[in-house]
Short mmCIF file of C-alpha atoms in Angstrom, two decimals:
data_model
loop_
_atom_site.label_atom_id
_atom_site.label_comp_id
_atom_site.label_asym_id
_atom_site.label_seq_id
_atom_site.Cartn_x
_atom_site.Cartn_y
_atom_site.Cartn_z
CA UNK A 1 158.76 114.81 102.71
CA UNK A 2 162.05 115.85 101.03
CA UNK A 3 160.15 118.00 98.54
CA UNK A 4 158.21 119.70 101.36
CA UNK A 5 161.45 120.35 103.24
CA UNK A 6 163.06 121.84 100.12
CA UNK A 7 160.09 124.13 99.56
CA UNK A 8 160.19 125.24 103.18
CA UNK A 9 163.93 126.01 103.01
CA UNK A 10 163.34 128.18 99.94
CA UNK A 11 160.50 129.93 101.74
CA UNK A 12 162.80 130.51 104.71
CA UNK A 13 165.41 132.03 102.40
CA UNK A 14 162.80 134.35 100.94
CA UNK A 15 161.79 135.51 104.43
CA UNK A 16 165.40 136.18 105.44
CA UNK A 17 165.91 138.24 102.28
CA UNK A 18 162.75 140.28 102.90
CA UNK A 19 163.83 142.04 106.12
CA UNK A 20 166.98 142.42 108.28
CA UNK A 21 166.14 140.30 111.36
CA UNK A 22 163.68 137.52 112.23
CA UNK A 23 163.25 135.80 115.57
CA UNK A 24 162.97 132.02 115.68
CA UNK A 25 159.31 132.06 116.79
CA UNK A 26 158.40 134.54 114.02
CA UNK A 27 159.93 132.29 111.37
CA UNK A 28 158.26 129.24 112.88
CA UNK A 29 154.87 130.93 112.76
CA UNK A 30 155.27 131.98 109.11
CA UNK A 31 156.50 128.55 108.06
CA UNK A 32 154.02 126.58 110.19
CA UNK A 33 156.73 124.51 111.89
CA UNK A 34 158.48 124.35 115.26
CA UNK A 35 161.43 126.51 116.30
CA UNK A 36 163.54 123.36 116.24
CA UNK A 37 162.65 122.81 112.57
CA UNK A 38 163.65 126.41 111.84
CA UNK A 39 167.09 125.74 113.34
CA UNK A 40 167.51 122.65 111.14
CA UNK A 41 166.47 124.60 108.03
CA UNK A 42 168.91 127.38 108.92
CA UNK A 43 171.68 124.76 109.07
CA UNK A 44 170.63 123.53 105.61
CA UNK A 45 170.95 127.06 104.23
CA UNK A 46 174.41 127.37 105.76
CA UNK A 47 175.42 124.08 104.11
CA UNK A 48 174.36 125.61 100.77
CA UNK A 49 176.64 128.59 101.32
CA UNK A 50 174.23 131.18 102.73
CA UNK A 51 175.82 133.08 105.65
CA UNK A 52 172.88 132.97 108.07
CA UNK A 53 173.87 134.67 111.32
CA UNK A 54 172.18 134.11 114.70
CA UNK A 55 172.31 136.33 117.78
CA UNK A 56 170.67 136.12 121.20
CA UNK A 57 169.10 138.71 123.49
CA UNK A 58 166.94 141.76 122.84
CA UNK A 59 166.96 142.62 119.14
CA UNK A 60 168.54 139.30 118.32
CA UNK A 61 167.44 136.63 115.89
CA UNK A 62 168.36 135.33 112.44
CA UNK A 63 169.76 137.54 109.72
CA UNK A 64 171.27 136.93 106.27
CA UNK A 65 174.83 138.21 106.27
CA UNK A 66 177.16 139.08 103.41
CA UNK A 67 179.42 136.20 102.40
CA UNK A 68 182.48 135.81 100.24
CA UNK A 69 180.59 133.75 97.69
CA UNK A 70 177.36 134.94 96.14
CA UNK A 71 174.73 132.18 96.47
CA UNK A 72 171.64 132.12 94.24
CA UNK A 73 169.06 134.81 94.93
CA UNK A 74 165.34 134.28 95.18
CA UNK A 75 163.51 136.85 93.05
CA UNK A 76 159.79 137.39 92.86
CA UNK A 77 158.17 138.20 89.52
CA UNK A 78 158.52 141.99 89.80
CA UNK A 79 162.15 141.75 90.91
CA UNK A 80 163.03 139.35 88.07
CA UNK A 81 161.52 141.67 85.47
CA UNK A 82 163.34 144.68 86.93
CA UNK A 83 166.68 142.86 86.92
CA UNK A 84 166.18 141.56 83.38
CA UNK A 85 165.35 145.02 82.02
CA UNK A 86 168.42 146.57 83.70
CA UNK A 87 170.65 143.79 82.36
CA UNK A 88 169.33 144.30 78.85
CA UNK A 89 170.05 148.02 79.01
CA UNK A 90 173.56 147.38 80.31
CA UNK A 91 174.37 144.62 77.83
CA UNK A 92 172.95 146.63 74.93
CA UNK A 93 175.53 149.34 75.45
CA UNK A 94 173.69 152.01 77.42
CA UNK A 95 175.73 151.38 80.59
CA UNK A 96 179.43 151.68 79.82
CA UNK A 97 181.92 149.08 81.02
CA UNK A 98 179.56 146.33 82.16
CA UNK A 99 178.39 144.87 78.85
CA UNK A 100 180.07 141.45 79.02
CA UNK A 101 179.15 140.80 82.66
CA UNK A 102 175.58 141.93 81.99
CA UNK A 103 175.30 139.58 79.02
CA UNK A 104 176.55 136.59 81.03
CA UNK A 105 174.08 137.33 83.80
CA UNK A 106 171.27 137.99 81.34
CA UNK A 107 171.89 134.64 79.64
CA UNK A 108 171.71 132.80 82.99
CA UNK A 109 168.50 134.59 83.94
CA UNK A 110 167.00 133.89 80.52
CA UNK A 111 167.37 130.13 81.13
CA UNK A 112 164.97 130.22 84.09
CA UNK A 113 162.70 133.17 83.25
CA UNK A 114 159.09 132.03 82.56
CA UNK A 115 157.51 132.98 79.24
CA UNK A 116 155.00 135.38 80.79
CA UNK A 117 157.82 137.33 82.46
CA UNK A 118 159.79 137.42 79.21
CA UNK A 119 156.80 139.15 77.63
CA UNK A 120 156.79 141.76 80.41
CA UNK A 121 160.52 142.34 79.98
CA UNK A 122 160.10 142.82 76.24
CA UNK A 123 157.23 145.25 76.74
CA UNK A 124 159.22 147.35 79.20
CA UNK A 125 162.24 147.30 76.91
CA UNK A 126 160.18 148.60 74.00
CA UNK A 127 158.74 151.35 76.18
CA UNK A 128 162.18 152.53 77.34
CA UNK A 129 164.37 155.06 75.55
CA UNK A 130 167.83 156.27 76.54
CA UNK A 131 169.94 159.26 75.68
CA UNK A 132 172.76 158.55 73.24
CA UNK A 133 176.13 157.68 74.72
CA UNK A 134 179.63 157.08 73.37
CA UNK A 135 178.80 153.39 73.00
CA UNK A 136 177.04 151.83 70.03
CA UNK A 137 173.81 150.32 71.31
CA UNK A 138 172.87 146.78 70.29
CA UNK A 139 169.42 145.21 70.34
CA UNK A 140 169.36 143.00 73.47
CA UNK A 141 167.39 140.36 71.54
CA UNK A 142 170.32 140.06 69.13
CA UNK A 143 172.69 139.62 72.07
CA UNK A 144 170.48 136.95 73.63
CA UNK A 145 169.93 135.10 70.36
CA UNK A 146 173.66 134.91 69.65
CA UNK A 147 174.47 134.02 73.27
CA UNK A 148 171.99 131.14 73.23
CA UNK A 149 173.21 129.93 69.84
CA UNK A 150 176.85 130.04 70.97
CA UNK A 151 176.00 128.15 74.15
CA UNK A 152 173.84 125.53 72.39
CA UNK A 153 176.08 125.25 69.27
CA UNK A 154 173.32 126.29 66.85
CA UNK A 155 173.84 127.89 63.46
CA UNK A 156 172.46 131.38 62.91
CA UNK A 157 171.26 133.20 59.82
CA UNK A 158 171.28 136.99 59.48
CA UNK A 159 171.54 139.98 57.20
CA UNK A 160 174.84 141.86 57.46
CA UNK A 161 175.74 145.38 56.37
CA UNK A 162 179.43 145.53 55.46
CA UNK A 163 181.80 148.46 55.99
CA UNK A 164 181.31 149.61 52.41
CA UNK A 165 177.51 149.52 52.62
CA UNK A 166 176.99 146.18 50.85
CA UNK A 167 174.26 143.97 52.33
CA UNK A 168 174.57 140.18 52.35
CA UNK A 169 172.94 137.11 53.83
CA UNK A 170 175.19 135.15 56.20
CA UNK A 171 175.10 131.62 57.62
CA UNK A 172 177.32 131.40 60.67
CA UNK A 173 178.50 129.12 63.45
CA UNK A 174 178.72 131.56 66.39
CA UNK A 175 181.53 131.03 68.90
CA UNK A 176 182.09 134.02 71.15
CA UNK A 177 181.16 137.67 71.51
CA UNK A 178 183.66 140.39 72.38
CA UNK A 179 182.84 143.79 73.88
CA UNK A 180 185.41 146.50 73.16
CA UNK A 181 183.86 149.18 75.38
CA UNK A 182 182.16 150.92 72.45
CA UNK A 183 180.94 148.06 70.27
CA UNK A 184 180.04 144.35 70.30
CA UNK A 185 181.66 141.87 67.90
CA UNK A 186 180.99 138.20 67.14
CA UNK A 187 183.67 135.65 66.26
CA UNK A 188 182.08 133.09 63.96
CA UNK A 189 182.83 130.51 61.29
CA UNK A 190 181.36 131.74 58.01
CA UNK A 191 179.84 128.68 56.33
CA UNK A 192 179.73 130.21 52.84
CA UNK A 193 183.27 131.62 52.92
CA UNK A 194 184.64 128.65 54.89
CA UNK A 195 186.76 130.85 57.13
CA UNK A 196 186.75 132.70 60.46
CA UNK A 197 185.20 136.17 60.45
CA UNK A 198 184.37 138.88 62.97
CA UNK A 199 181.06 140.78 62.72
CA UNK A 200 179.79 143.96 64.33
CA UNK A 201 176.50 143.28 66.08
CA UNK A 202 175.09 146.74 65.36
CA UNK A 203 175.33 145.94 61.62
CA UNK A 204 173.23 142.79 61.95
CA UNK A 205 169.52 142.48 61.27
CA UNK A 206 167.00 139.65 61.04
CA UNK A 207 169.16 137.49 63.31
CA UNK A 208 167.66 134.01 63.64
CA UNK A 209 168.91 130.86 65.37
CA UNK A 210 168.24 127.75 63.29
CA UNK A 211 167.60 124.17 64.38
CA UNK A 212 170.89 123.09 62.77
CA UNK A 213 173.53 122.17 65.34
CA UNK A 214 177.28 122.16 64.73
CA UNK A 215 180.31 120.46 66.22
CA UNK A 216 182.68 123.12 67.64
CA UNK A 217 185.87 123.68 65.66
CA UNK A 218 189.26 124.65 67.07
CA UNK A 219 188.73 128.41 67.24
CA UNK A 220 191.28 131.23 67.38
CA UNK A 221 191.47 133.43 70.47
CA UNK A 222 188.41 135.65 70.16
CA UNK A 223 189.95 138.76 71.71
CA UNK A 224 193.11 138.60 69.61
CA UNK A 225 191.21 137.87 66.41
CA UNK A 226 188.74 140.72 66.87
CA UNK A 227 191.51 143.13 67.88
CA UNK A 228 193.40 142.29 64.69
CA UNK A 229 190.29 142.61 62.54
CA UNK A 230 189.10 145.98 63.81
CA UNK A 231 192.53 147.65 63.82
CA UNK A 232 193.74 146.48 60.40
CA UNK A 233 191.35 144.63 58.14
CA UNK A 234 188.76 147.37 57.44
CA UNK A 235 191.35 149.98 56.37
CA UNK A 236 193.20 150.84 53.17
CA UNK A 237 196.51 151.37 54.99
CA UNK A 238 198.15 149.42 57.83
CA UNK A 239 200.95 151.20 59.66
CA UNK A 240 203.63 150.22 62.19
CA UNK A 241 205.06 152.99 64.33
CA UNK A 242 207.71 152.84 67.07
CA UNK A 243 207.06 155.14 70.02
CA UNK A 244 209.79 156.20 72.45
CA UNK A 245 207.52 155.51 75.42
CA UNK A 246 206.64 152.43 77.49
CA UNK A 247 203.87 150.20 76.16
CA UNK A 248 201.72 150.92 79.22
CA UNK A 249 201.82 154.67 78.51
CA UNK A 250 200.87 154.31 74.85
CA UNK A 251 198.17 151.73 75.64
CA UNK A 252 196.50 154.25 77.96
CA UNK A 253 196.33 156.75 75.10
CA UNK A 254 195.45 154.37 72.25
CA UNK A 255 192.23 152.34 72.78
CA UNK A 256 192.19 148.67 71.85
CA UNK A 257 189.77 149.48 69.03
CA UNK A 258 192.36 151.76 67.38
CA UNK A 259 195.48 149.62 67.42
CA UNK A 260 197.59 146.96 69.08
CA UNK A 261 200.60 147.92 71.21
CA UNK A 262 203.59 145.58 71.68
CA UNK A 263 206.56 146.33 73.98
CA UNK A 264 209.91 146.95 72.31
CA UNK A 265 212.18 147.05 75.32
CA UNK A 266 211.42 148.76 78.61
CA UNK A 267 211.04 152.29 77.25
CA UNK A 268 209.62 151.79 73.76
CA UNK A 269 206.81 150.02 71.96
CA UNK A 270 205.45 149.36 68.48
CA UNK A 271 201.91 150.37 67.53
CA UNK A 272 200.13 148.62 64.66
CA UNK A 273 197.09 150.46 63.42
CA UNK A 274 195.05 151.14 60.31
CA UNK A 275 193.51 154.10 58.50
CA UNK A 276 191.83 155.03 55.26
CA UNK A 277 193.69 158.37 55.05
CA UNK A 278 197.35 158.71 55.99
CA UNK A 279 196.93 162.44 56.75
CA UNK A 280 194.35 161.65 59.43
CA UNK A 281 196.65 158.96 60.83
CA UNK A 282 199.52 161.47 61.16
CA UNK A 283 197.39 163.77 63.28
CA UNK A 284 196.26 160.86 65.45
CA UNK A 285 199.84 159.67 66.01
CA UNK A 286 200.96 163.18 66.99
CA UNK A 287 198.18 163.33 69.59
CA UNK A 288 199.69 160.36 71.46
CA UNK A 289 202.24 162.86 72.74
CA UNK A 290 205.44 160.82 72.44
CA UNK A 291 208.28 160.85 69.86
CA UNK A 292 207.78 158.22 67.18
CA UNK A 293 209.41 156.70 64.12
CA UNK A 294 207.46 155.32 61.17
CA UNK A 295 208.51 151.75 60.41
CA UNK A 296 206.11 151.27 57.50
CA UNK A 297 204.62 151.98 55.09
CA UNK A 298 207.09 154.35 53.35
CA UNK A 299 204.13 156.45 52.13
CA UNK A 300 203.36 157.38 55.73
CA UNK A 301 206.92 158.65 56.23
CA UNK A 302 206.48 161.01 53.29
CA UNK A 303 203.14 162.27 54.61
CA UNK A 304 204.71 162.90 58.03
CA UNK A 305 207.52 164.97 56.42
CA UNK A 306 205.06 166.98 54.35
CA UNK A 307 202.80 167.66 57.32
CA UNK A 308 205.80 168.57 59.51
CA UNK A 309 206.95 171.13 56.89
CA UNK A 310 203.46 172.62 56.75
CA UNK A 311 203.23 172.93 60.53
CA UNK A 312 206.76 174.37 60.78
CA UNK A 313 205.95 177.09 58.24
CA UNK A 314 202.73 177.85 60.10
CA UNK A 315 204.58 178.07 63.42
CA UNK A 316 207.20 180.45 61.99
CA UNK A 317 204.80 182.60 59.99
CA UNK A 318 204.28 186.18 61.20
CA UNK A 319 200.74 187.57 60.90
CA UNK A 320 200.48 190.46 58.39
CA UNK A 321 199.18 192.89 61.02
CA UNK A 322 202.36 192.40 63.08
CA UNK A 323 204.84 193.03 60.31
#
């Protein structure tokens, strides 16, 4: 009897989600029970957190209201496929700003999605193309594979293309993924190098979760580690610059993928960033739009002086046709 009651309550929830208002007799007829049973089932839904509202008179009846908490939704097959496809597009980088939330939701949905619906989702994904955006798109299957492996503590194997173009085979213990707004990164323990590493997901291929489990290690903070890696490690030069502007102002003008900003008093801050060419870095620093002092390296100070002299001469030069 309990199983029948549970099934009926779920059916009642589906009816309430399908249209704005139902009368008690209408629900009773659809469910094949009495109006009294409908009232009991409505109370069960309320106990589960669903804000079912009841009103009397003409136009009255039962309706599903908006609550503070978001209870589970009942989705039919078509709705589940539509939601899964949208989540994959968002998590893969085609919808800016929602990647992490989309991945969390996609992982939850993946746990309960039947195999036949997964096939439909994959087919729709393959048949969908998007215009390029400022984000770097990632294969949703890679995201899901790594999310499952991180959740289940399973080792992964993959092919990785390094910054310099070298390709290597990697065996990793995946811990957490980080979305920077433009790219996805994975914090993982590299089994062959016996150290923590961060990896760009768009440089991965042939990603495969193995049957080998692992016991979680004490991991560094994923956000801090990835921020350090992408702003310093890949570059030939690492620079520290003091800006005469509050940290909040500089942070608004320097994305997290370009450098880390630390307050240095109320009206100043220190930016740590990296670059392969100091000349390019000088131009970037000037675009922040605040006075700055180079703390290190000394080579950057010399490049700043040289570039300043060049710009000063250009500003003071008089065109030949005006002489």
